[in-house]
Amino acid sequence: MNGKTSILKKYLPVALGGLLMTASVGLMSYNNATDSPKKSIAESDLKVDTVATGLTMPWASALLPNGDLLVTERGGKLRLVSKGQLDATPISGIPEVWYKGQGGLLDIALHPDYKTNGWIYISYSSPKKDGEEGDDGGANTALMRAKLKGKELTDIQQLFKAIPNVKGNVHFGGRIVFDKKGYVFLSLGERGQKENSQNLGKDQGKVVRLFEDGKIPTDNPFVKTAGARPEIWTYGHRNPQGMVIHPTTGVIWEHEHGPQGGDELNIVEKGKNYGWPLITYGIDYDNSIISKDTAKAGMEQPVIFWRPSIAPCGMTFVTSDKFKDWKGDLIVGSLKFMQLHHLTIKGNKVTKREVIFDKIGRVRDVRQGWDGNIYVVLENSGKVVRISPKS
């Protein structure tokens, strides 16, 4: 491959995305996004160190205060990485996981006061149990918490499970985030049933808001709505796989997979409807039209959308002084193109975009650790890598 071909290949997905987005009515006018690279931090100024290998379909990681790393494997194992070595024995205590298709052991997050209370939160696809609503043989996304004692989870509590159970094996969502007030939010995919994203009587295609113990806040937006699930915070989502709190405003930013095209970056606010499937910038996988509309009254527009899809997964706001010129910006992972995207944020706008670490691998999770470095989970290679400045 010659040099010109290599450069074209590296930037083709972004260049095509820029051309298509320019042609999409209204996009550039409302988000002011451009493909101009931000040159304050060059990729050559950064280093990528492998901190864990030998993982099988890793999904998410959490950096413990002592520097150890907890990593979920979608097959149902929770792994411990200590001093750069993957412990051969998985941590015990994980409940039964429905490991089919996109289901399995998913996200992991430490309670904001982890040093005091020791709570670890984990999302997973939970198989239908007796008495639960939905399809026999089906499953849906659940949230649990537990404490780590040596190599065992203790004090295990299932805090929430999405209703109803569904046999389909796609679109579980599963991202966990705590806001500055201590509420815990969980993203839920629509499980391949588009219409249920708009149905307030079902948890599919929603973001839910809970107290840290799983109880439902009385000021949730649909608590007093007849027939609505009281845990719902927002609705009209497809498959949200990135969720993070803005470091200044405290508002949730979320991204979700579109169908063929139409991945979205959204600002998630109380009671709002994000439109799926009534509005979308994508089409179905058989090229059929899902909706002719990209906007409707009472439905939110994304901050940006990606077309073609990048399959966004994982996201973090940069707050570390180690990346001073990126502070306040977003780093987003791409499963499809195996790269990271740096999005320059100004207010509620994305003003610039650039691809960094092209072909790093299928990015499943991106997060900034307490040490200020950026940790990236790579699904296909079974690795966790750490990005930090060279000097």
XYZ file of C-alpha atoms in Angstrom:
391
model
C 0.000 0.000 0.000
C 1.481 3.343 -0.976
C 1.482 6.407 1.283
C -1.377 8.198 -0.479
C -3.583 5.114 -0.298
C -2.784 4.659 3.393
C -3.748 8.242 4.254
C -6.975 7.955 2.263
C -7.907 4.725 4.008
C -7.269 6.243 7.425
C -9.537 9.227 6.940
C -12.088 7.850 4.477
C -14.808 7.039 7.059
C -14.647 10.568 8.483
C -14.391 12.208 5.062
C -17.405 10.286 3.798
C -19.279 11.104 6.978
C -18.518 14.788 6.453
C -19.734 14.707 2.850
C -22.917 12.908 3.732
C -23.596 15.100 6.733
C -23.134 18.245 4.665
C -25.763 16.880 2.291
C -28.148 16.093 5.166
C -30.663 18.887 5.579
C -30.189 20.944 8.705
C -27.336 19.052 10.344
C -24.539 21.528 9.978
C -26.803 24.448 10.775
C -27.737 23.224 14.208
C -24.612 21.554 15.520
C -21.843 23.581 13.853
C -19.710 20.443 13.621
C -16.753 20.362 11.265
C -14.078 17.842 10.483
C -11.256 20.293 11.224
C -8.663 18.533 13.383
C -7.742 20.007 16.732
C -3.953 20.150 16.621
C -3.199 21.051 20.240
C -2.536 17.396 21.113
C -1.061 15.244 18.376
C -1.418 11.485 18.386
C 2.383 11.352 18.336
C 2.397 13.084 21.742
C 0.526 10.179 23.310
C 1.437 6.623 24.159
C -0.698 3.502 24.321
C 0.242 0.914 26.935
C -1.395 -2.486 27.274
C -2.580 -3.041 30.838
C -4.485 -6.307 30.346
C -4.467 -9.119 27.787
C -6.019 -12.559 27.503
C -9.597 -11.391 28.003
C -12.528 -12.928 26.133
C -15.051 -10.435 24.706
C -14.381 -7.742 27.328
C -17.156 -5.146 27.674
C -16.220 -2.605 30.357
C -13.637 -1.793 33.021
C -13.409 0.021 36.341
C -10.189 1.256 37.942
C -10.068 0.508 41.667
C -8.466 2.948 44.138
C -5.478 0.613 44.590
C -4.754 0.593 40.841
C -6.261 -2.831 40.150
C -8.691 -3.119 37.268
C -12.036 -4.923 37.158
C -13.115 -6.028 33.678
C -16.399 -7.600 32.598
C -16.398 -10.335 29.966
C -19.648 -10.645 28.070
C -19.670 -14.407 28.575
C -20.428 -13.852 32.257
C -17.069 -13.515 34.000
C -15.715 -10.652 36.083
C -11.928 -10.506 35.903
C -9.305 -8.871 38.096
C -6.150 -7.315 36.664
C -3.464 -6.579 39.253
C -0.089 -5.040 38.453
C -0.599 -5.719 34.767
C -1.432 -9.394 35.227
C -4.811 -10.977 34.554
C -5.766 -13.190 37.479
C -6.435 -16.682 36.169
C -9.406 -17.153 38.501
C -12.533 -15.115 37.737
C -14.224 -13.348 40.625
C -17.057 -15.475 41.985
C -20.605 -14.395 42.757
C -21.830 -13.200 39.357
C -25.518 -14.163 38.953
C -26.834 -16.163 36.016
C -26.204 -14.266 32.786
C -28.151 -14.735 29.544
C -25.254 -14.922 27.093
C -26.778 -14.836 23.634
C -26.234 -12.467 20.722
C -25.440 -9.065 22.211
C -26.492 -10.135 25.708
C -24.198 -11.022 28.583
C -22.258 -9.350 31.370
C -22.143 -5.684 30.422
C -21.153 -2.485 32.233
C -19.445 -1.918 35.572
C -19.240 1.252 37.657
C -18.006 2.123 41.118
C -20.291 4.009 43.475
C -19.095 7.648 43.788
C -18.359 6.926 47.476
C -16.765 3.553 46.751
C -13.886 4.180 49.141
C -16.425 4.460 51.957
C -19.149 1.968 51.049
C -17.473 -0.480 48.633
C -20.455 -0.781 46.277
C -19.821 -1.979 42.716
C -22.652 -1.711 40.160
C -22.933 -4.148 37.250
C -25.428 -4.456 34.391
C -26.180 -7.738 32.671
C -28.803 -9.578 30.662
C -30.883 -11.560 33.129
C -32.927 -14.594 31.997
C -36.669 -14.666 32.680
C -37.591 -16.013 36.085
C -40.896 -17.405 37.321
C -43.467 -14.690 37.759
C -41.728 -12.154 35.523
C -43.539 -10.589 32.598
C -42.589 -11.439 29.043
C -41.405 -14.246 26.785
C -40.496 -17.628 28.235
C -36.856 -18.218 27.398
C -36.298 -14.488 27.074
C -34.264 -11.957 29.031
C -33.753 -8.283 29.669
C -31.222 -5.896 31.153
C -30.766 -5.902 34.925
C -28.741 -3.852 37.395
C -27.074 -5.313 40.478
C -24.674 -4.135 43.129
C -22.232 -6.026 45.314
C -19.049 -5.652 47.339
C -15.684 -7.191 46.545
C -14.090 -9.305 49.259
C -10.870 -10.834 48.006
C -11.929 -12.663 44.858
C -15.608 -12.930 45.712
C -18.648 -10.697 45.342
C -20.688 -10.415 48.529
C -23.838 -8.564 49.622
C -25.274 -9.122 46.148
C -28.473 -7.222 45.402
C -30.459 -7.075 42.168
C -31.684 -3.481 42.126
C -33.665 -3.391 38.905
C -34.687 -5.405 35.885
C -36.244 -4.073 32.702
C -39.715 -5.360 31.867
C -40.793 -7.283 29.827
C -38.445 -10.174 29.042
C -37.813 -10.569 25.309
C -36.529 -13.556 23.315
C -34.595 -11.412 20.845
C -30.853 -11.215 21.434
C -30.090 -7.606 20.435
C -30.100 -4.062 21.864
C -29.586 -4.393 25.614
C -28.081 -0.932 26.210
C -26.626 -1.400 29.682
C -24.552 1.708 30.445
C -24.437 2.864 34.072
C -23.730 6.397 35.263
C -24.117 8.307 38.537
C -25.005 11.983 38.479
C -23.690 14.594 40.900
C -26.685 14.101 43.205
C -26.016 10.379 43.552
C -28.837 9.066 41.368
C -27.953 6.076 39.202
C -29.012 5.970 35.548
C -29.158 2.867 33.352
C -29.572 2.864 29.567
C -31.893 0.276 28.037
C -32.057 -0.766 24.395
C -35.384 -1.462 22.693
C -34.477 -5.153 22.313
C -35.186 -5.093 18.589
C -38.811 -4.031 19.081
C -38.867 -0.509 17.631
C -42.390 0.410 18.639
C -41.750 -0.112 22.337
C -39.324 2.813 22.525
C -42.405 5.061 22.461
C -44.404 2.888 24.890
C -44.146 4.277 28.424
C -45.592 1.034 29.761
C -42.411 -0.850 28.836
C -38.777 -0.248 29.748
C -37.396 -0.898 26.263
C -35.654 2.023 24.589
C -35.426 4.090 27.747
C -33.017 5.622 30.232
C -34.139 4.916 33.797
C -33.304 6.816 36.989
C -33.047 5.163 40.390
C -31.828 5.822 43.878
C -28.552 4.058 44.637
C -30.493 1.241 46.363
C -32.779 0.701 43.360
C -35.795 2.523 44.747
C -37.650 4.867 42.408
C -37.480 8.639 43.007
C -40.908 10.221 43.378
C -39.890 13.147 41.156
C -39.240 10.966 38.106
C -41.193 12.453 35.190
C -43.753 9.679 34.663
C -44.463 8.608 38.249
C -47.979 10.038 38.039
C -48.649 9.047 34.423
C -51.242 6.278 34.225
C -49.785 3.071 32.808
C -46.209 4.387 32.652
C -43.198 2.728 34.242
C -42.187 5.075 37.093
C -38.448 4.448 36.673
C -38.380 6.013 33.178
C -36.345 9.222 32.819
C -36.300 9.528 28.996
C -37.647 7.509 26.082
C -37.440 7.101 22.315
C -33.963 5.519 22.322
C -32.724 2.658 20.140
C -29.616 1.119 21.716
C -27.709 3.518 24.004
C -24.157 2.262 24.556
C -22.449 5.383 25.851
C -23.464 7.562 28.784
C -21.457 10.115 30.748
C -22.017 13.133 32.986
C -20.925 16.564 31.734
C -18.240 17.738 34.205
C -19.626 21.284 34.475
C -23.373 21.118 33.884
C -23.933 17.696 35.441
C -26.241 16.774 32.540
C -26.099 13.341 30.908
C -24.672 13.016 27.409
C -25.585 9.766 25.670
C -24.877 8.114 22.345
C -26.777 5.316 20.706
C -26.592 3.046 17.714
C -28.795 3.948 14.797
C -29.846 1.384 12.197
C -27.978 1.757 8.881
C -26.792 5.292 9.517
C -28.193 7.636 12.116
C -26.051 6.952 15.191
C -26.770 9.801 17.607
C -25.130 11.894 20.305
C -27.810 13.284 22.626
C -28.140 15.403 25.738
C -30.472 13.427 28.003
C -32.924 15.533 29.997
C -35.878 14.714 32.217
C -38.988 13.419 30.477
C -37.849 14.071 26.919
C -38.577 11.953 23.857
C -35.625 11.210 21.544
C -37.830 10.062 18.714
C -36.928 6.494 17.776
C -38.395 5.084 15.556
C -40.709 7.957 14.592
C -37.778 10.135 13.559
C -34.366 8.911 12.467
C -31.445 9.840 10.216
C -30.942 6.181 9.309
C -32.610 3.530 7.170
C -33.177 -0.159 7.850
C -30.585 -2.797 7.024
C -32.569 -3.910 3.972
C -32.493 -0.269 2.753
C -36.185 0.207 3.504
C -37.436 3.450 5.049
C -38.083 3.337 8.800
C -39.490 6.860 8.893
C -39.579 9.617 6.309
C -39.219 12.136 9.134
C -36.027 13.400 10.743
C -37.834 15.864 12.993
C -41.202 16.151 14.716
C -42.699 18.449 17.309
C -42.033 17.264 20.848
C -39.037 15.124 19.851
C -35.423 16.003 20.498
C -32.773 16.480 17.825
C -29.346 14.925 18.365
C -26.324 17.118 19.006
C -24.787 15.304 16.037
C -25.487 12.130 14.127
C -23.111 9.885 12.229
C -23.850 8.741 8.702
C -22.452 6.296 7.828
C -22.703 4.689 11.245
C -19.557 4.388 13.322
C -21.263 2.060 15.856
C -20.352 4.257 18.849
C -19.550 2.441 22.053
C -18.143 3.926 25.244
C -17.502 7.590 25.882
C -15.768 9.847 28.387
C -15.458 13.544 29.078
C -11.833 14.592 29.515
C -11.247 16.386 32.828
C -7.632 15.445 33.501
C -4.786 17.971 33.540
C -2.791 15.324 31.675
C -4.816 16.305 28.586
C -5.167 20.041 29.232
C -5.970 20.939 25.630
C -8.772 18.372 25.561
C -10.392 19.323 28.864
C -14.164 19.422 28.506
C -14.064 17.441 25.253
C -15.451 13.985 24.509
C -13.609 10.841 23.482
C -15.952 8.368 21.761
C -15.199 4.801 20.717
C -16.118 3.267 17.358
C -16.762 -0.454 17.101
C -17.226 -0.406 13.341
C -14.191 1.601 12.273
C -11.986 0.481 15.202
C -10.923 3.974 16.207
C -11.438 6.754 18.726
C -13.117 10.058 17.918
C -12.138 13.288 19.664
C -15.081 15.713 19.725
C -14.405 19.318 20.690
C -17.272 20.567 22.844
C -18.357 24.172 23.258
C -21.491 24.567 25.336
C -23.955 22.046 23.935
C -22.303 21.936 20.504
C -19.705 19.760 18.823
C -17.470 22.252 17.024
C -14.705 19.979 15.709
C -14.024 16.292 15.173
C -10.941 14.204 14.585
C -10.090 10.537 14.435
C -7.367 9.399 16.809
C -5.736 5.984 17.004
C -7.274 4.660 13.815
C -7.448 0.837 13.765
C -6.786 0.579 17.509
C -9.388 -2.213 17.615
C -13.118 -2.669 18.187
C -13.669 -0.183 20.994
C -16.211 -1.369 23.543
C -15.538 0.999 26.452
C -13.781 4.338 26.975
C -13.352 5.999 30.340
C -11.011 8.283 32.212
C -9.579 6.729 35.358
C -9.034 8.458 38.680
C -5.351 8.627 37.703
C -6.245 10.940 34.786
C -5.390 8.436 32.061
C -7.860 7.153 29.477
C -8.664 3.431 29.534
C -10.000 1.715 26.418
C -11.482 -1.790 26.266
C -10.833 -3.550 22.943
C -13.300 -6.318 22.239
C -11.669 -8.217 19.383
C -8.132 -8.388 20.779
C -9.210 -9.050 24.380
C -7.203 -6.122 25.725
C -7.454 -3.062 27.894
C -5.085 -0.244 26.935
C -4.156 2.982 28.685
C -3.630 6.260 26.805
C -1.394 8.846 28.453
C 0.984 11.666 27.469
C 4.509 10.663 26.538
C 5.994 13.281 28.827
